[in-house]
Coordinates of C-alpha atoms in Angstrom, one line a residue:
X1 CA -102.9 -11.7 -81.1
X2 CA -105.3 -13.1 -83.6
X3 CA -108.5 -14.6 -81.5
X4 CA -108.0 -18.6 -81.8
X5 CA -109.7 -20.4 -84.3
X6 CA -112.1 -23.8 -83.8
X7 CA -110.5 -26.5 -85.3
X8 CA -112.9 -28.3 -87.5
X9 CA -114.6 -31.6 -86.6
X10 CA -112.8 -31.3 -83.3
X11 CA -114.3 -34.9 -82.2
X12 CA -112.4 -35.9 -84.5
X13 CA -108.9 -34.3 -84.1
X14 CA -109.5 -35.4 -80.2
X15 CA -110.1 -39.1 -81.1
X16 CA -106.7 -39.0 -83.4
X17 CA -105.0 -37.2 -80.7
X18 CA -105.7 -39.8 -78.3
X19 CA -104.8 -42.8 -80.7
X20 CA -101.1 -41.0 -80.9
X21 CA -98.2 -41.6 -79.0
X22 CA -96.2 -39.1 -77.8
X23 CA -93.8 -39.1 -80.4
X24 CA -96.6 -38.7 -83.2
X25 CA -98.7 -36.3 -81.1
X26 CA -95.4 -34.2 -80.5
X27 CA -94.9 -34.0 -84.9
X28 CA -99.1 -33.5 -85.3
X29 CA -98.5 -30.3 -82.8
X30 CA -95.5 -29.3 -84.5
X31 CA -97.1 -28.8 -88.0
X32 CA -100.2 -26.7 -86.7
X33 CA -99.7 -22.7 -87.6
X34 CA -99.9 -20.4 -84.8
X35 CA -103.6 -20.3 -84.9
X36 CA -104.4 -23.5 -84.7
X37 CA -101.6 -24.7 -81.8
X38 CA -104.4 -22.0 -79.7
X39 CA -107.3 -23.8 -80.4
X40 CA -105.6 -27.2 -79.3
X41 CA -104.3 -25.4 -76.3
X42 CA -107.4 -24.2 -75.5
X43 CA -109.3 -27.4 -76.2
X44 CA -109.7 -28.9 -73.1
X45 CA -111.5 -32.0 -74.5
X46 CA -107.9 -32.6 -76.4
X47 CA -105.9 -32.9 -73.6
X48 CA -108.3 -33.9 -70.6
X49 CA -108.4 -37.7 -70.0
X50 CA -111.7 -39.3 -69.4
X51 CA -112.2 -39.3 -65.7
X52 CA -111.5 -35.1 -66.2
X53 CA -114.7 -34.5 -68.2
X54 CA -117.9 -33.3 -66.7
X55 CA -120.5 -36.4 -66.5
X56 CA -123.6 -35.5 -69.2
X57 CA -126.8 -35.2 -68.1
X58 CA -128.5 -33.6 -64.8
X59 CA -127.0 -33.6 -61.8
X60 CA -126.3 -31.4 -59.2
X61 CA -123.1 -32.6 -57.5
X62 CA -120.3 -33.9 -59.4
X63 CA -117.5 -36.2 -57.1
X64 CA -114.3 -36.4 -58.6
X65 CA -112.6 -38.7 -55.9
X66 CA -109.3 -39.9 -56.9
X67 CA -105.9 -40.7 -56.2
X68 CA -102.8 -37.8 -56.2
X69 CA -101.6 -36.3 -59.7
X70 CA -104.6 -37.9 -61.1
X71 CA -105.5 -34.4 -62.5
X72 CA -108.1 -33.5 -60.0
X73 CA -107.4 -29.1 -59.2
X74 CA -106.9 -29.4 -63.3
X75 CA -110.5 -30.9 -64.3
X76 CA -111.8 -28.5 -61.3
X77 CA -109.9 -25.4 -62.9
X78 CA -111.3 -26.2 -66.2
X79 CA -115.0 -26.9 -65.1
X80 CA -115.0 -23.4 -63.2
X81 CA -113.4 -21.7 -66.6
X82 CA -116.2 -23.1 -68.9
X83 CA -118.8 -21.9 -66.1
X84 CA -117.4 -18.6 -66.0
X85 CA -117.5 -18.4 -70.1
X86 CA -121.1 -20.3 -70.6
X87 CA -122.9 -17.8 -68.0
X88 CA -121.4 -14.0 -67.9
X89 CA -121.6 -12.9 -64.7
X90 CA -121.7 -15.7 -62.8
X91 CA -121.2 -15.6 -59.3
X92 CA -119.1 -19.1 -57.9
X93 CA -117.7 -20.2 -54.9
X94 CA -114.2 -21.5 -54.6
X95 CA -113.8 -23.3 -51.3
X96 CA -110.8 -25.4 -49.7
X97 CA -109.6 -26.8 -46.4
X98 CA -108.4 -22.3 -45.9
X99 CA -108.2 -19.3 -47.6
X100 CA -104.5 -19.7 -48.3
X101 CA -104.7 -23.3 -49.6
X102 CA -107.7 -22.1 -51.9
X103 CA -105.3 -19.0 -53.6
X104 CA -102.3 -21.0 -53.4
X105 CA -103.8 -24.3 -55.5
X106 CA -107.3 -23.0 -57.0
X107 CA -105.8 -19.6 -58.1
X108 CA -102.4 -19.5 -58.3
X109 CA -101.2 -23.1 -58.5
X110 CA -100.0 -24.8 -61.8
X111 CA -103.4 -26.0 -62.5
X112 CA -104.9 -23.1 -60.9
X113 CA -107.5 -20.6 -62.4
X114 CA -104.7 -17.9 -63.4
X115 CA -102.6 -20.6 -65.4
X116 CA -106.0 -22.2 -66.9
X117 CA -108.3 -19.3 -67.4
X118 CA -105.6 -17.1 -68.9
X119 CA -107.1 -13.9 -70.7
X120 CA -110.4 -15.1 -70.0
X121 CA -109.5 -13.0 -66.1
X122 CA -109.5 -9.7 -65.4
X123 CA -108.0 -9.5 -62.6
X124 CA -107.5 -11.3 -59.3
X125 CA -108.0 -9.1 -55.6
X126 CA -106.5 -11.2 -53.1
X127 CA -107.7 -9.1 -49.9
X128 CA -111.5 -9.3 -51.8
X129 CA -110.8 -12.7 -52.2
X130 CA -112.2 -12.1 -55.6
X131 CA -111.6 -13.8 -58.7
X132 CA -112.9 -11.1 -62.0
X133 CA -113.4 -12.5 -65.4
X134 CA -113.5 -10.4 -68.2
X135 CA -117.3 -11.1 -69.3
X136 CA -118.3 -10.2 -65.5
X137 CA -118.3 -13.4 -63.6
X138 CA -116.6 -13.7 -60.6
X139 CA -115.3 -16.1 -58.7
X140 CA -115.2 -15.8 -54.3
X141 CA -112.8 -17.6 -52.1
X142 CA -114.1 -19.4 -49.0
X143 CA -112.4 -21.0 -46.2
X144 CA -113.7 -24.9 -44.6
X145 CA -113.3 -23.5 -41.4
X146 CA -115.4 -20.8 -41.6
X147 CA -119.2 -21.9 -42.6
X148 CA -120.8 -18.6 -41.7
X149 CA -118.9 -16.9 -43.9
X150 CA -121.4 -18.8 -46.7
X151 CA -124.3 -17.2 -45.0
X152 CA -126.3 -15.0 -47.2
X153 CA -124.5 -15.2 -50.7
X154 CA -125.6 -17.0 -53.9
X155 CA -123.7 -18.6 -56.1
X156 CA -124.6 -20.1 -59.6
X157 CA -121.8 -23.0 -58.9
X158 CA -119.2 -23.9 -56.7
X159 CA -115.5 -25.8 -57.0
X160 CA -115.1 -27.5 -53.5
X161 CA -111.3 -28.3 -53.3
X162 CA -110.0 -31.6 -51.0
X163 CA -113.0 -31.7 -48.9
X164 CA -111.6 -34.5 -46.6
X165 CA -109.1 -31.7 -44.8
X166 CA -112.4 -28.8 -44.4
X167 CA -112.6 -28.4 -40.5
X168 CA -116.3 -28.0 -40.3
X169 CA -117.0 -29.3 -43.5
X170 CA -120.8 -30.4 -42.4
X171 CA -121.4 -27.2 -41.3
X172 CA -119.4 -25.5 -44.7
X173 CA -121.1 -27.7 -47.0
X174 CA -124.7 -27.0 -45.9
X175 CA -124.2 -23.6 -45.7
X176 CA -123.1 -23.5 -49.4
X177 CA -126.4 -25.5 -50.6
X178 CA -128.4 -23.0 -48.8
X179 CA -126.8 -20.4 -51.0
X180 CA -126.6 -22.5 -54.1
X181 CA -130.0 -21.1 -55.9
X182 CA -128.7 -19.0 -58.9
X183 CA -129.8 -19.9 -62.4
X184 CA -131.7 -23.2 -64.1
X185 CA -129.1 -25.4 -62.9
X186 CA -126.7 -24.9 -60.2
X187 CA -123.9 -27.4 -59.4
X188 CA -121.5 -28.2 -57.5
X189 CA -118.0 -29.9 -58.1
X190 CA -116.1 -31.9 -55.4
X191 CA -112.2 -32.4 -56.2
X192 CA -110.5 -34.5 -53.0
X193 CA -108.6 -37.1 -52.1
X194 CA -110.6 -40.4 -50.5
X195 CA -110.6 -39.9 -47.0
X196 CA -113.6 -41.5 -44.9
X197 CA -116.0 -38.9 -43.2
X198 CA -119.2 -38.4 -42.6
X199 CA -119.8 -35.3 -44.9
X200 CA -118.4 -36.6 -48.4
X201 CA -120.6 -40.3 -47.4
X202 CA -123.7 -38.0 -47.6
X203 CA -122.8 -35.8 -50.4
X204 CA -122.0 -39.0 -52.3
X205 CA -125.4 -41.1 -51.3
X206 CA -127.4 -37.9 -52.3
X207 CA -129.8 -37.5 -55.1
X208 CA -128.2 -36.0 -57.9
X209 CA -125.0 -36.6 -56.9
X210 CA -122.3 -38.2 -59.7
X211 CA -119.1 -39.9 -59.4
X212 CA -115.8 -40.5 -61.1
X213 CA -112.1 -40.9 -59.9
X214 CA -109.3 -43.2 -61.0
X215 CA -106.1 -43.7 -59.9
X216 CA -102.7 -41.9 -59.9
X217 CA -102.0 -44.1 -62.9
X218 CA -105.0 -43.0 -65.3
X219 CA -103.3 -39.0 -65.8
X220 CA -101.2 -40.3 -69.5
X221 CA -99.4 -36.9 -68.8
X222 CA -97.4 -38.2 -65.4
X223 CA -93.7 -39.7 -66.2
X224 CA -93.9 -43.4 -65.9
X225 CA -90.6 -43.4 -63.6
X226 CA -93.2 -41.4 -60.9
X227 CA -95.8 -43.8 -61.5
X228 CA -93.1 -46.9 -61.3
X229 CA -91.5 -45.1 -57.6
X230 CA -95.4 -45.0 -56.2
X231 CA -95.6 -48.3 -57.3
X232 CA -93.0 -49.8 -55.5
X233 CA -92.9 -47.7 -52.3
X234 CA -96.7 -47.9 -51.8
X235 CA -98.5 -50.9 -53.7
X236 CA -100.9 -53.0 -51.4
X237 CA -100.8 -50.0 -48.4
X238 CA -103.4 -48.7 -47.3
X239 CA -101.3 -44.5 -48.0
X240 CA -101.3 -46.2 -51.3
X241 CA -104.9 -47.2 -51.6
X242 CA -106.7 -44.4 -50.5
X243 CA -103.5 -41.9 -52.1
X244 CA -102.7 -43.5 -55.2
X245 CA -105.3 -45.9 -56.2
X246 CA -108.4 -43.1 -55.1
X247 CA -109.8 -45.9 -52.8
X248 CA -112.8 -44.8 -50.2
X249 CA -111.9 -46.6 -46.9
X250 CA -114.6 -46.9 -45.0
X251 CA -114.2 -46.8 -40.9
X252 CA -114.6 -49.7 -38.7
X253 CA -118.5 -49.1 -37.5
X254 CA -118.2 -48.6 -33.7
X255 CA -114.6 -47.8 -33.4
X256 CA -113.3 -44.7 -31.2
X257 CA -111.5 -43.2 -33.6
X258 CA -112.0 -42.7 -37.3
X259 CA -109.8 -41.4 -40.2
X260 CA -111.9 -38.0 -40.1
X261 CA -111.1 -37.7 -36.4
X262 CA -107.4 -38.0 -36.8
X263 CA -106.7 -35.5 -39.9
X264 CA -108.2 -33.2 -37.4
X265 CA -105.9 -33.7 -35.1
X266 CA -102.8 -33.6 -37.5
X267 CA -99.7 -31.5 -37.2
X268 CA -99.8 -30.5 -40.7
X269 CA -95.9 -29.4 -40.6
X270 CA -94.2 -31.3 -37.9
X271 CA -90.1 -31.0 -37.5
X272 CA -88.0 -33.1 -39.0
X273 CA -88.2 -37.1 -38.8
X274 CA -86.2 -38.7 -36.0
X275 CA -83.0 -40.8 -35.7
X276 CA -84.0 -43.1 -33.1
X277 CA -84.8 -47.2 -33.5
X278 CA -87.7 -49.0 -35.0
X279 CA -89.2 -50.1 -38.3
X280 CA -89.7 -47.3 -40.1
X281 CA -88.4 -44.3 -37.3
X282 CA -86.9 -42.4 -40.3
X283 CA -90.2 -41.5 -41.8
X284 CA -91.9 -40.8 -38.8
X285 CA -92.5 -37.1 -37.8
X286 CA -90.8 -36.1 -34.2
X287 CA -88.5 -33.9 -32.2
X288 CA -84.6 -33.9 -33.1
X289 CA -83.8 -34.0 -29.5
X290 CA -81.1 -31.7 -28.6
X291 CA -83.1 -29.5 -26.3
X292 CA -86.6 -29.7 -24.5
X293 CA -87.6 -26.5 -25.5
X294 CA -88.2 -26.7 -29.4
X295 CA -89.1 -24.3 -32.5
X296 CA -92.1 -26.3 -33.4
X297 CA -94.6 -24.7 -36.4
X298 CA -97.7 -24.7 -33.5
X299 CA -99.5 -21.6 -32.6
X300 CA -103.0 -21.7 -30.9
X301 CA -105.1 -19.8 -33.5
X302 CA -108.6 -18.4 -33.1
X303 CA -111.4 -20.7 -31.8
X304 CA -113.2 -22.2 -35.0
X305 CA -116.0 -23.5 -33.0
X306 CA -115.7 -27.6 -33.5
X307 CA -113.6 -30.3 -31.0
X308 CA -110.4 -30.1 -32.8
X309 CA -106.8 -28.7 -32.3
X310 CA -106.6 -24.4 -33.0
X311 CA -105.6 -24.1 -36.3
X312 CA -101.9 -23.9 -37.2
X313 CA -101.1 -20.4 -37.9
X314 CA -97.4 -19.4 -37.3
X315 CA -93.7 -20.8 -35.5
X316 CA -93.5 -20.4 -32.1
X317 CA -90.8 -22.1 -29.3
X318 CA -93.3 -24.2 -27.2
X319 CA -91.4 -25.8 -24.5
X320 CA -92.1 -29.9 -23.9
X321 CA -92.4 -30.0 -19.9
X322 CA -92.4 -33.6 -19.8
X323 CA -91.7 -36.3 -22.4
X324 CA -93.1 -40.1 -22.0
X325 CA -92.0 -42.9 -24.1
X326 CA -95.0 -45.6 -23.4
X327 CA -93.9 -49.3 -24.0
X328 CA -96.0 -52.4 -24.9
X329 CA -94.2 -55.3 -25.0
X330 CA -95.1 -58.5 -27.2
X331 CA -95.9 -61.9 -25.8
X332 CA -93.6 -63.7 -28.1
X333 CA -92.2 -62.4 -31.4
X334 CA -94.7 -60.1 -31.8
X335 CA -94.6 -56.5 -32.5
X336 CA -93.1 -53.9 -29.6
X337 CA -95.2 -50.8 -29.2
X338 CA -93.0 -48.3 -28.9
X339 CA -94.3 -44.6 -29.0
X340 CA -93.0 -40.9 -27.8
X341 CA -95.8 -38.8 -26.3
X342 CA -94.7 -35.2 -24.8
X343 CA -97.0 -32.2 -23.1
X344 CA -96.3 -28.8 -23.6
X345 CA -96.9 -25.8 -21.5
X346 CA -100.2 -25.3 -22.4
X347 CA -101.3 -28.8 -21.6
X348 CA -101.3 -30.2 -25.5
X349 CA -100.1 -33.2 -25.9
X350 CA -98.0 -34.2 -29.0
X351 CA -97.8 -37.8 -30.7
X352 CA -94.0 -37.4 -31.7
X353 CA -93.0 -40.8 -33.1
X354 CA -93.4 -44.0 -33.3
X355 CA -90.4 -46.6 -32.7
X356 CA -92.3 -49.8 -32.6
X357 CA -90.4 -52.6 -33.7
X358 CA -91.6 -56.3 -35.0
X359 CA -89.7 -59.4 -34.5
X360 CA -87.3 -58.9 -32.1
X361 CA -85.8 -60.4 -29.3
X362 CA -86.5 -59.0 -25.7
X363 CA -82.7 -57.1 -26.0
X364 CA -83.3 -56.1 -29.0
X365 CA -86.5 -54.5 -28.8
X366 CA -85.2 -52.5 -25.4
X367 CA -82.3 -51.2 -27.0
X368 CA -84.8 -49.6 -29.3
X369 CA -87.0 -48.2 -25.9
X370 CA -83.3 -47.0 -25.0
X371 CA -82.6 -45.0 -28.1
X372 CA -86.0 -44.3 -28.4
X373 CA -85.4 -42.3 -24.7
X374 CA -82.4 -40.9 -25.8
X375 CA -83.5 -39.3 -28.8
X376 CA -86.6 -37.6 -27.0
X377 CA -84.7 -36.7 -23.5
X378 CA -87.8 -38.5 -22.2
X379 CA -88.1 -37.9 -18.8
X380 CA -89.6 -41.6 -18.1
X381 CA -91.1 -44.7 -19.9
X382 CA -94.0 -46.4 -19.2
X383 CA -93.9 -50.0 -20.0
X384 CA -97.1 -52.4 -19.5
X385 CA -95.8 -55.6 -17.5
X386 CA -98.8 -57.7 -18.0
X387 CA -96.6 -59.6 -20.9
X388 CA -93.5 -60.9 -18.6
X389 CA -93.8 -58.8 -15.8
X390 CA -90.2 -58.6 -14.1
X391 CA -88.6 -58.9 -17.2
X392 CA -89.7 -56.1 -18.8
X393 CA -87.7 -53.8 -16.2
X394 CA -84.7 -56.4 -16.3
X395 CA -84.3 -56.3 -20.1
X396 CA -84.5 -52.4 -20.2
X397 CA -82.8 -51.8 -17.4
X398 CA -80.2 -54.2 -19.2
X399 CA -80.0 -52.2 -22.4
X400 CA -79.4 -48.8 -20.2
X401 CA -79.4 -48.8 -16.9
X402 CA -80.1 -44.9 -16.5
X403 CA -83.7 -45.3 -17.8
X404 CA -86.0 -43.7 -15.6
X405 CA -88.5 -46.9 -15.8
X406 CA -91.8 -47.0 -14.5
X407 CA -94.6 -50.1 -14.8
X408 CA -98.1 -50.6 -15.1
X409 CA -100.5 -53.2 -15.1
X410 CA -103.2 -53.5 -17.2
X411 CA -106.5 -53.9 -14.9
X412 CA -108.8 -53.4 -18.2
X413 CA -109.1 -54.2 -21.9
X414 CA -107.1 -52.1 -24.6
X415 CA -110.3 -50.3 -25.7
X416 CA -111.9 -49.3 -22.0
X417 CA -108.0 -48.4 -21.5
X418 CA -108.4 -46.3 -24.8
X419 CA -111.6 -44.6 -24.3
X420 CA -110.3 -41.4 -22.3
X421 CA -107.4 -41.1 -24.4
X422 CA -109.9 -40.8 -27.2
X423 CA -111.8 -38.0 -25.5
X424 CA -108.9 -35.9 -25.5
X425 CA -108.2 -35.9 -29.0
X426 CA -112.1 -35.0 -29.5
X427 CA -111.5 -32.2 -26.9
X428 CA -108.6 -30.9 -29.0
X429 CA -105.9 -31.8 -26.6
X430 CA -103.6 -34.1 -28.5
X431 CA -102.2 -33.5 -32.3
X432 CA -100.2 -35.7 -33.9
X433 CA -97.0 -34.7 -35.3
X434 CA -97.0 -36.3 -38.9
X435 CA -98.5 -39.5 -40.8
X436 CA -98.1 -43.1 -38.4
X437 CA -99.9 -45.5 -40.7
X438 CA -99.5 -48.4 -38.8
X439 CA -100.5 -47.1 -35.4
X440 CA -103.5 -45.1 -37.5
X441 CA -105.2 -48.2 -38.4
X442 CA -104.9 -49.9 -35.0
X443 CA -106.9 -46.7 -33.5
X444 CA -109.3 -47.2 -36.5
X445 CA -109.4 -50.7 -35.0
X446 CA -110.6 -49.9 -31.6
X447 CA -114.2 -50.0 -30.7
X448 CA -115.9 -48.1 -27.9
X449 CA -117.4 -50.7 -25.6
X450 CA -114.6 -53.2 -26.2
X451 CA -113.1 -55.4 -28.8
X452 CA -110.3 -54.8 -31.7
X453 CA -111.2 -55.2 -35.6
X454 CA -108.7 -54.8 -37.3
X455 CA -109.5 -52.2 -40.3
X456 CA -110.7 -53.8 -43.5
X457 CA -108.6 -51.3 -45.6
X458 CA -105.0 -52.0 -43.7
X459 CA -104.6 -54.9 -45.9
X460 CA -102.3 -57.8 -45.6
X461 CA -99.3 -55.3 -44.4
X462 CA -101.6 -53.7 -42.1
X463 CA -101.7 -54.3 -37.9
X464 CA -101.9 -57.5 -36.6
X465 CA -104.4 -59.1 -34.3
X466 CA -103.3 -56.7 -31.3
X467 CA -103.3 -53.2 -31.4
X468 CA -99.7 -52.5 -29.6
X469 CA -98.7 -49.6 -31.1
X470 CA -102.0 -47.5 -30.0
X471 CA -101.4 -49.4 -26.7
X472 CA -98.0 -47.9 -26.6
X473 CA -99.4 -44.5 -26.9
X474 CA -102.1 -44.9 -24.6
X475 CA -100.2 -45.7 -22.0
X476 CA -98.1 -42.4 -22.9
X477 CA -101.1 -40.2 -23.1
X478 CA -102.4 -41.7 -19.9
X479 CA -99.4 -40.8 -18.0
X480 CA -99.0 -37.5 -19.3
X481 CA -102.8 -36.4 -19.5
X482 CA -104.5 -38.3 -16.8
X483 CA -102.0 -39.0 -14.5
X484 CA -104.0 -41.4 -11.7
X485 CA -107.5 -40.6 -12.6
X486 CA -108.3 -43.0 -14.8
X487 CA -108.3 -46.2 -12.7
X488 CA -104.8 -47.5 -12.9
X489 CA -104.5 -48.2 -9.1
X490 CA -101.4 -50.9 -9.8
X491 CA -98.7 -48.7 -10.5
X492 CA -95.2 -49.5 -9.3
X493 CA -92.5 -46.4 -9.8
X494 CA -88.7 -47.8 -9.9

C-alpha cells in the first residue's frame, strides 16, 4: 500500500470539513483518490470535535470529564497514538478500573488502540500486558486496584481510563506520578465519567492540571434519534447530569455516604430486574424469586487492601439465608420506603430492590409491601410504626394476611439510626445489586451527627424533604446485620 500522503493546507481542508453537512462531506470524501481518503482517515484533527483535541500549551494533566458517547476512550486512543509516534520508544501506562476493562476498551474496543493505531502496532502480548509499536514504544497495562504494581517503572505518559470506578485510585494515582519522570515533558490524560471523589477533586485543583468535557450531545457523529431517547428518558436527572450532560456532582459536605462510597459497593452485574410493585421496580436490579438459593455473578476475590466489597471475579450459587423487606411508611401522601435487603451465607448483605412507592393510599402502598414479599420469599418485613402506629400492621396485614410482620419504633433520628449501617458498607459488608437513584441521593443526603440535606445535584425530581427510602433500607440492614445491638430496645414481633 502506497504510504499516505499530507493533504495540503490541511487547516484548511479541516475548517471546510467542518462547515459541511453530512451530505456534502459524504460527496467531498467520495471524490478523494485512494491516497488522499488515507490521509483524511488518518487526520485526526478532521474528524475530532473540539472538546477531543489536546489543550496547547504546558500542562501536565489533561481532564477530559464528560458525559457517555461523548468520544472520550476515542480522544484518549488518539492522544496515546500521537505519543507513541512523536517519541520512539516511549514507555506509557494504560490504566483502568482492571486489567480486563483496560484490554477490552483501551486495546481492543472500537475506539481502542488496535482500531486507532492500526499499522502504527507491532504487536499486542496480552499475558505481558504489552502494547509494541512499530518504532519501539510500548504501551503497559495497569489495573486501579493494584497501586503497587506502579512501583518502580517509568513512564514518558500515561492514558488513565474512567477513574471514578479505580478501587484504590488515591493510592493508583500517586504511585503513577512517582513513576511519571521520563523525558522534557511527561503527561498525563484522564478520560472518565463525572463521578464525585476525592482523588479526581485533587487531580483537578492541581497545578498544571487542564480541563475539558461536554456533553453526550457535543460528539456530531452520534445519531440524533440516540441523542433524542437520552433526552427524554433522562433530562433534568441527576443519571442524566452527571451521565449525559458530563456534570461534576459534588457530595453533600458531612454526609455518611458519598457517591465514591457507593460505586464501591456496587454489584456491577446484578440478576435480572424484578416484577414486584413500586415506581420504577422494573428497572431496579434484584432477585427473580423462585428459590432462595440463587446463581448470582458474586465471588469473594483476593483481598485488594481498601474497605470495600472483594472484587467480582466469577458466578457462583450463594444461598440468601434470610431476606428482609424494611418498610417506612409516609405520614400523609408521602413517599412509602419500600426496600428488599437479604444476607447470604457468608454474612454480605445485598441491597436487592427498591419498591418504594409515592402517593398512595395506606392499601395501596401495602399491597406493594405484599408483592414486594412475594417476589423476594422474604422471610419478614420490618415496618417503622412511628407514622400511625397500629395501622401500619392493620393495613398490611389487610392486604395479605400471611405476612410475617414485625414493628419498630424509632427511639433516634434517621441519621444516628443510619450511622452503623454506614459502617458496614465501609467495612465491605453490603453491595448493592444495581443503580437505585432515588434511594442514592437520600444516602448522599444523610449527615453524620444528624440532619438530612437533601443533595444539591438530585434536582427538582430528586428525594423529598425525608429520606424514606434509605430509612426503608436501614431498617432492613439493621435487622439483618445488627440484629439487637444497635439500641432498638422497642421491638414488638407479631
Amino acid at each position: 500500500m502506497p504510504k499516505a500522503k499530507a493533504l495540503p493546507d490541511d487547516e484548511a481542508l479541516r475548517i471546510r470539513m467542518a462547515a459541511l453537512g453530512p451530505l456534502h462531506r459524504a460527496r467531498f470524501i467520495a471524490r478523494l483518490d485512494p491516497p488522499e481518503l488515507d490521509a483524511v482517515e488518518q487526520d485526526w484533527g478532521v474528524w475530532g470535535h473540539k472538546g477531543q483535541h489536546a489543550p496547547p500549551n504546558d500542562w501536565r494533566t489533561w481532564v477530559i470529564m464528560a458525559g457517555r458517547g461523548f468520544g472520550k476512550t476515542r480522544a484518549g486512543a488518539e492522544w496515546v497514538r500521537m505519543v507513541a509516534r512523536d517519541i520512539p520508544g516511549a514507555r506509557i501506562a494504560l490504566v483502568a478500573a482492571s486489567l480486563d476493562e483496560a484490554r477490552r476498551v483501551m486495546i481492543e474496543g472500537s475506539s481502542g488502540l488496535l482500531a486507532v493505531a492500526g499499522n502504527a502496532i507491532d504487536n499486542f502480548y496480552p499475558s505481558l500486558r504489552l502494547l509494541r509499536f512499530a518504532n519501539g514504544a510500548e504501551a503497559t497495562l495497569f489495573s486501579g486496584a493494584s497501586p503497587e504494581q506502579l512501583r518502580g517503572p517509568e513512564h514518558h505518559a500515561a492514558w488513565c481510563d474512567e477513574l471514578a470506578k479505580w478501587r484504590q485510585p488515591g493510592a493508583t494515582w500517586d504511585m503513577l506520578q512517582m513513576g511519571l519522570r521520563l523525558g522534557d515533558r511527561p503527561r498525563a490524560l484522564v478520560t472518565t465519567t463525572p463521578r464525585p471523589g476525592r482523588t479526581l477533586e485533587r487531580i483537578m485543583a492541581a497545578n498544571g492540571t487542564v480541563l475539558t468535557g461536554g456533553p453526550t450531545r457535543a460528539n456530531p457523529h452520534l445519531p440524533d434519534a440516540f441523542i433524542a431517547a437520552m433526552h427524554d428518558q433522562y433530562a433534568g436527572t441527576r443519571l442524566g447530569r452527571q451521565e449525559l450532560d458530563g456534570e461534576l456532582l459534588p457530595d453533600v459536605e458531612g454526609a455518611l455516604w458519598t457517591m465514591e462510597l457507593i460505586e464501591r459497593c456496587r454489584f456491577s452485574n446484578p440478576p435480572l430486574a424484578t416484577r414486584g410493585e413500586g415506581d420504577h421496580a422494573k428497572h431496579r436490579g434484584g432477585a427473580e424469586g423462585e428459590a432462595r438459593s440463587q446463581t448470582l455473578r458474586f465471588a469473594p476475590g483476593p483481598s485488594t487492601g481498601c474497605a470495600g466489597p472483594p472484587p467480582l471475579q466469577k458466578q457462583e450459587r450463594i444461598e440468601f439465608v434470610r431476606t428482609v423487606i424494611g418498610v417506612d411508611p409516609p405520614a400523609s401522601a408521602g413517599t412509602c420506603g419500600i426496600v428488599a435487603c437479604a444476607r447470604d451465607a457468608a454474612g454480605i448483605a445485598h441491597v436487592l430492590a427498591d419498591h418504594s412507592v409515592t402517593g398512595r393510599r395506606p392499601e395501596a402502598w401495602a399491597r406493594a409491601v405484599a408483592a414486594a414479599a412475594e417476589v423476594h420469599r422474604a422471610d419478614r418485613i420490618v415496618a417503622e410504626r412511628n407514622q400511625g402506629g397500629e395501622m401500619v400492621r392493620a393495613v398490611l396485614r389487610a392486604a395479605d394476611a400471611r405476612l410475617p410482620v414485625r414493628l419498630v419504633h424509632a427511639a433516634q433520628g434517621k441519621s444516628a439510626r443510619a450511622e452503623p449501617v454506614h459502617a458496614l458498607f465501609e467495612a465491605g459488608k453490603v453491595v448493592l445489586h444495581g443503580r437505585f437513584p432515588e434511594l442514592e441521593a437520600e444516602l448522599c443526603g444523610l449527615i453524620a451527627g444528624g440532619g438530612y440535606e437533601a443533595p444539591a445535584w438530585a434536582g427538582p425530581g430528586g428525594p423529598g424533604a425525608s429520606p424514606d427510602r434509605a430509612d426503608a433500607m436501614v431498617w432492613a440492614l439493621t435487622e439483618l446485620m445488627l440484629g439487637e445491638k444497635v439500641g432498638e430496645p422497642r421491638l414488638r414481633r407479631f
